[in-house]
Coordinates of C-alpha atoms in Angstrom, one line a residue:
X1 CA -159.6 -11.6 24.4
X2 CA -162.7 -13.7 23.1
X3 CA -162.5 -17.2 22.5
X4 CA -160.0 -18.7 19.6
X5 CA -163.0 -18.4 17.2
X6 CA -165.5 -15.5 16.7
X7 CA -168.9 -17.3 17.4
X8 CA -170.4 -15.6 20.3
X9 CA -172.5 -18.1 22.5
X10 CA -175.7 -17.6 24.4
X11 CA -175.1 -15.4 27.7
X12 CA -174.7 -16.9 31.0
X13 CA -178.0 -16.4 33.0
X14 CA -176.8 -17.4 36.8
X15 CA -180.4 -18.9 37.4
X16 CA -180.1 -21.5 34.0
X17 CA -176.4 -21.9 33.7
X18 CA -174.9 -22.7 37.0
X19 CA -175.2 -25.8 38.9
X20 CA -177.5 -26.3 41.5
X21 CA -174.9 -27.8 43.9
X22 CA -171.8 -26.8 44.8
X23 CA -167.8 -27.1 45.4
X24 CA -167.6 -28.3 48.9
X25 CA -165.3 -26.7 51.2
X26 CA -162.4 -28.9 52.6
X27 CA -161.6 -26.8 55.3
X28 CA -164.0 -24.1 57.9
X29 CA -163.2 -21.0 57.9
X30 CA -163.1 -18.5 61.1
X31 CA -162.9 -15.0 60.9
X32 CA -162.1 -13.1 64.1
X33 CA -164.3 -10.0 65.0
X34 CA -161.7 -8.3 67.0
X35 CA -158.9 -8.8 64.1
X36 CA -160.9 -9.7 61.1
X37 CA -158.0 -12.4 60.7
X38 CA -159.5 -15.3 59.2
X39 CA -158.1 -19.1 60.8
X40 CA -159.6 -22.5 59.4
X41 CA -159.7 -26.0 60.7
X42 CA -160.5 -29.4 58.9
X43 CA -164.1 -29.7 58.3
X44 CA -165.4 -33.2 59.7
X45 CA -167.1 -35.7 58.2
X46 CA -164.4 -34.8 55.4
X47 CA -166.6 -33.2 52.3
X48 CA -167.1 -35.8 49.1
X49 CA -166.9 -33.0 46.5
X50 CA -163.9 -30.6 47.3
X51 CA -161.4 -29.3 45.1
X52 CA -163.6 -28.8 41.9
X53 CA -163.5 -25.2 41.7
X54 CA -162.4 -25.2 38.0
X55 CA -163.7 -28.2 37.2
X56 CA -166.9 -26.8 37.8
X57 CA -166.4 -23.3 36.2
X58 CA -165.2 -25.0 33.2
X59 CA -168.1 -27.8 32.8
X60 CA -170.6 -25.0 32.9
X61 CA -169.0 -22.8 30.4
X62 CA -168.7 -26.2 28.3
X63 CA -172.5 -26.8 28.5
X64 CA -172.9 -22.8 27.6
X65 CA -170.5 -23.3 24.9
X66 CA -171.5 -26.4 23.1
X67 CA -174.9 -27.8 24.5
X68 CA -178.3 -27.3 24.5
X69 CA -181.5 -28.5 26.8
X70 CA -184.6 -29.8 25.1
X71 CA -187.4 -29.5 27.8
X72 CA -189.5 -31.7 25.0
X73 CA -187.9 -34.3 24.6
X74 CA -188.0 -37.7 26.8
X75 CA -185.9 -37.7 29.9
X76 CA -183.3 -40.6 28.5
X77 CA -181.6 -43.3 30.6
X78 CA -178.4 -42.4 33.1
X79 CA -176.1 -44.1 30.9
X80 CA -176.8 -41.9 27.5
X81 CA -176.9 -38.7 29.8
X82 CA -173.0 -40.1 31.1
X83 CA -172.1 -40.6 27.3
X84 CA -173.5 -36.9 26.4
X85 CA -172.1 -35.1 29.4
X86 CA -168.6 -36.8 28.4
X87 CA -168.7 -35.6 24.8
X88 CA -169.3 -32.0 26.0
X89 CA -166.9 -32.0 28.8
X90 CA -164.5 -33.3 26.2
X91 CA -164.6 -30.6 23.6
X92 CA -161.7 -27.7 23.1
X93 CA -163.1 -25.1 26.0
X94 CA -161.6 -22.6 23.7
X95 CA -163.6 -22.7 20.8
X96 CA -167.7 -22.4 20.5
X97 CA -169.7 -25.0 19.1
X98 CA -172.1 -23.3 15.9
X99 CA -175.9 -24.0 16.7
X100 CA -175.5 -26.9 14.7
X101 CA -173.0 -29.0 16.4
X102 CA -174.2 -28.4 19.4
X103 CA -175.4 -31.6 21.8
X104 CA -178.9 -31.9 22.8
X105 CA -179.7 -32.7 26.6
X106 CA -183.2 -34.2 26.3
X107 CA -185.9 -33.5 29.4
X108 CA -184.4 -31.1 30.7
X109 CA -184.5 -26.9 30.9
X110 CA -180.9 -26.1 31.8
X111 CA -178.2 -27.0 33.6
X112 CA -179.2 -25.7 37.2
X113 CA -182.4 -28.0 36.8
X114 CA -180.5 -31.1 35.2
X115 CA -177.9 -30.9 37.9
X116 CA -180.6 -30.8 40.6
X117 CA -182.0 -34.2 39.1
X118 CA -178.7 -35.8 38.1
X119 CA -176.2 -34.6 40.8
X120 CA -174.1 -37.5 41.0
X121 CA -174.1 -38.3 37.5
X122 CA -172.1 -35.1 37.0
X123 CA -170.0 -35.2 39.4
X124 CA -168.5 -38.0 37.7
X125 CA -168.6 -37.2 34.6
X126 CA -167.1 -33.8 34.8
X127 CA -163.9 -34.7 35.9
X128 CA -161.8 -35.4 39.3
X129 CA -159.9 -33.2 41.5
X130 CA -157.0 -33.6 39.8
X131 CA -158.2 -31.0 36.5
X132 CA -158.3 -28.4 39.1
X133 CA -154.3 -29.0 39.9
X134 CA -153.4 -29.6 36.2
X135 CA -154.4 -26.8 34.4
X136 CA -152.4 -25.2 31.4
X137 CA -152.5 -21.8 32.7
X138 CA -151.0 -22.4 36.2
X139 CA -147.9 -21.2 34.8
X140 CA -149.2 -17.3 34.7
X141 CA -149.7 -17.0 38.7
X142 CA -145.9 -17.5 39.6
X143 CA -144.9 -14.5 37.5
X144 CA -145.2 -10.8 38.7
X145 CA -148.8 -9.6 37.9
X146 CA -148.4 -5.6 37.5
X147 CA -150.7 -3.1 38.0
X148 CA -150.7 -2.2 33.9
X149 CA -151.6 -6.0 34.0
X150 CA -154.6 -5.8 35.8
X151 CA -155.8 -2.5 34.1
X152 CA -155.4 -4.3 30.6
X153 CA -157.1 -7.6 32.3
X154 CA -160.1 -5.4 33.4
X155 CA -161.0 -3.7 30.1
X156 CA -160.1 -7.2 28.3
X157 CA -162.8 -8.9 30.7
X158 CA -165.5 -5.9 30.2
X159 CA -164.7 -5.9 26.5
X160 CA -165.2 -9.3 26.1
X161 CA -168.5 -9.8 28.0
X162 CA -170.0 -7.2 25.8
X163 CA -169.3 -9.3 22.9
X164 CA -171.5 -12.0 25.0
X165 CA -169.0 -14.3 26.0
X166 CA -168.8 -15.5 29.7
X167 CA -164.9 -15.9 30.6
X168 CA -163.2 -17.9 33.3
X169 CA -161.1 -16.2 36.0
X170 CA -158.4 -17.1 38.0
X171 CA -158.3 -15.2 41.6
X172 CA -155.0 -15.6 43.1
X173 CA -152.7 -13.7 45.5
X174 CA -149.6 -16.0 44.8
X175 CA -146.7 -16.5 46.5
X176 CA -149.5 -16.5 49.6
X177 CA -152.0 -19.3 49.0
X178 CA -155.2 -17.6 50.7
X179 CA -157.1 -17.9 47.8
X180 CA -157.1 -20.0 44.2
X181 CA -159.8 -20.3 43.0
X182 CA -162.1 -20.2 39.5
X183 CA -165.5 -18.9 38.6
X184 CA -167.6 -17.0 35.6
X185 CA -168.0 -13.7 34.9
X186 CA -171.0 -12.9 32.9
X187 CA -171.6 -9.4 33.3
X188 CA -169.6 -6.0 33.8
X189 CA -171.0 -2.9 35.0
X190 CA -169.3 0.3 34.5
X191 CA -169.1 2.4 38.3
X192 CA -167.6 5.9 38.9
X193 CA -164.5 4.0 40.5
X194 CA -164.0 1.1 37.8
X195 CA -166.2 -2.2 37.6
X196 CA -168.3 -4.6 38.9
X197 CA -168.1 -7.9 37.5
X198 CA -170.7 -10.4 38.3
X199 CA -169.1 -13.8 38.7
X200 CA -170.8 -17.5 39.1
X201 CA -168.6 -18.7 41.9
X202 CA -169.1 -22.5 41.9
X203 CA -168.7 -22.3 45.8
X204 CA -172.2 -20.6 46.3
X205 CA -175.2 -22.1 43.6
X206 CA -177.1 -19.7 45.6
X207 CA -176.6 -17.0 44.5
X208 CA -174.0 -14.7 42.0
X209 CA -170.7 -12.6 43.8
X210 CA -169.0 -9.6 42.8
X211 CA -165.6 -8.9 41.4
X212 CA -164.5 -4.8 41.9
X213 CA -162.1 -3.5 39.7
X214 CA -161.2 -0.1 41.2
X215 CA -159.5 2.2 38.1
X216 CA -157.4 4.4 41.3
X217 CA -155.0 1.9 42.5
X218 CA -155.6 -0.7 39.4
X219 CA -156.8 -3.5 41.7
X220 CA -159.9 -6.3 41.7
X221 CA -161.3 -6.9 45.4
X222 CA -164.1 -9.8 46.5
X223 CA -165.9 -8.9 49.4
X224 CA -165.9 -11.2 52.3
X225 CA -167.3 -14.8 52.1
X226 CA -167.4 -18.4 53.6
X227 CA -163.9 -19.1 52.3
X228 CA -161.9 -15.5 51.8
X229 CA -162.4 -12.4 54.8
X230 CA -162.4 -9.8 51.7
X231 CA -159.9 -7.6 50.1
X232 CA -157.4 -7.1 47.2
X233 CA -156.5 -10.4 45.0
X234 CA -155.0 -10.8 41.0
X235 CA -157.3 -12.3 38.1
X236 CA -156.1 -13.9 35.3
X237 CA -158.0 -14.9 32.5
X238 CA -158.0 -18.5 31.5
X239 CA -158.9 -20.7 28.7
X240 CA -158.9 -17.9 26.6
X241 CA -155.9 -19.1 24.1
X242 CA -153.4 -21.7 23.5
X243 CA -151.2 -20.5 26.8
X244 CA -153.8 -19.8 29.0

């Protein structure tokens, strides 16, 4: 489903709407070649920026959803970029913000470029750690996800990107906790086996990922990665209504 109202936003371009640096990982990850088995081990020095999966897929669709950048306008001080990055953090991530109530981000052309110049300032204004633990829709992943579920949550998701809106994703394979995780899909693309979704993943500013949906045995796949060694995983969609 789209969000609680019927505004559609501007699209998510990867390059403009992502930010330029990423969700550290707490932990490096090992895949054997003989097994393909994937081990981890602490990472040291200890990352400073770990656990913000959501935080940052949700910040970037809040900027999509109720801000825009003035590349015109005077680059202001840190402490009214804190004050303006609060306000949109703080609106309902449900909802879309009309062209007129949207908050203006002087001196700068988009996210990815105001992140680049502000990182830190972000990072504190978008939340702590602890948004990526407390989220409203935890509650779906401990119930049985069906096959007819993921079906329905693939056509929902390519439905709803060709209204133009970018939804959040939950990848889980719960009771095992190999991956939770967030990110953005912003386009579907139809394939003679299902879909590809492409997907901001806030681990990788680099560059976008792919989510399969594959229509024969009803499943989503992510292909190998830093963090996951690739296979078969749930979505569910989130802050797409009052229970999720």
């Amino acid at each position: 489903m789209p969000a609680i109202d019927a505004i559609a936003p501007r699209r998510f371009v990867f390059e403009r709407d992502s930010f330029a640096f990423a969700n550290e990982l707490l932990w490096a990850y090992h895949t054997s070649p003989d097994t393909g088995k994937m081990t981890f081990s602490a990472r040291v020095p200890k990352p400073d920026y770990a656990h913000r999966c959501f935080v940052l897929v949700r910040a970037a669709r809040q900027f999509l959803y109720h801000a825009r950048f003035d590349i015109q306008a005077k680059i202001a001080d840190d402490q009214t970029y804190a004050r303006l990055v609060h306000k949109t953090i703080s609106r309902n991530p449900r909802h879309v913000a009309p062209p007129h109530d949207q908050l203006v981000i002087p001196g700068f052309a988009d996210l990815r470029e105001f992140s680049a110049a502000r990182p830190q300032l972000l990072k504190e204004e978008c939340g702590g750690a602890w948004r990526s633990y407390f989220l409203r829709s935890h509650w779906r992943m401990v119930f049985f996800i069906s096959r007819e579920h993921q079906q329905k949550t693939a056509a929902n998701l390519a439905n709803v990107l060709r209204q133009g809106f970018s939804p959040i994703v939950h990848l889980v394979q719960f009771p095992a906790l190999t991956i939770n995780h967030g990110m953005i899909l912003f386009e579907a693309t139809g394939t003679s086996g299902g879909w590809d979704f492409s997907a901001y993943d806030p681990n990788d500013p680099q560059r976008p990922t792919t989510i399969s949906f594959h229509k024969a045995t009803r499943q989503f796949s992510l292909p190998a990665n830093a963090y996951w060694p690739g296979g078969t995983l749930n979505i569910i969609q989130i802050f797409a209504s009052w229970f999720l």
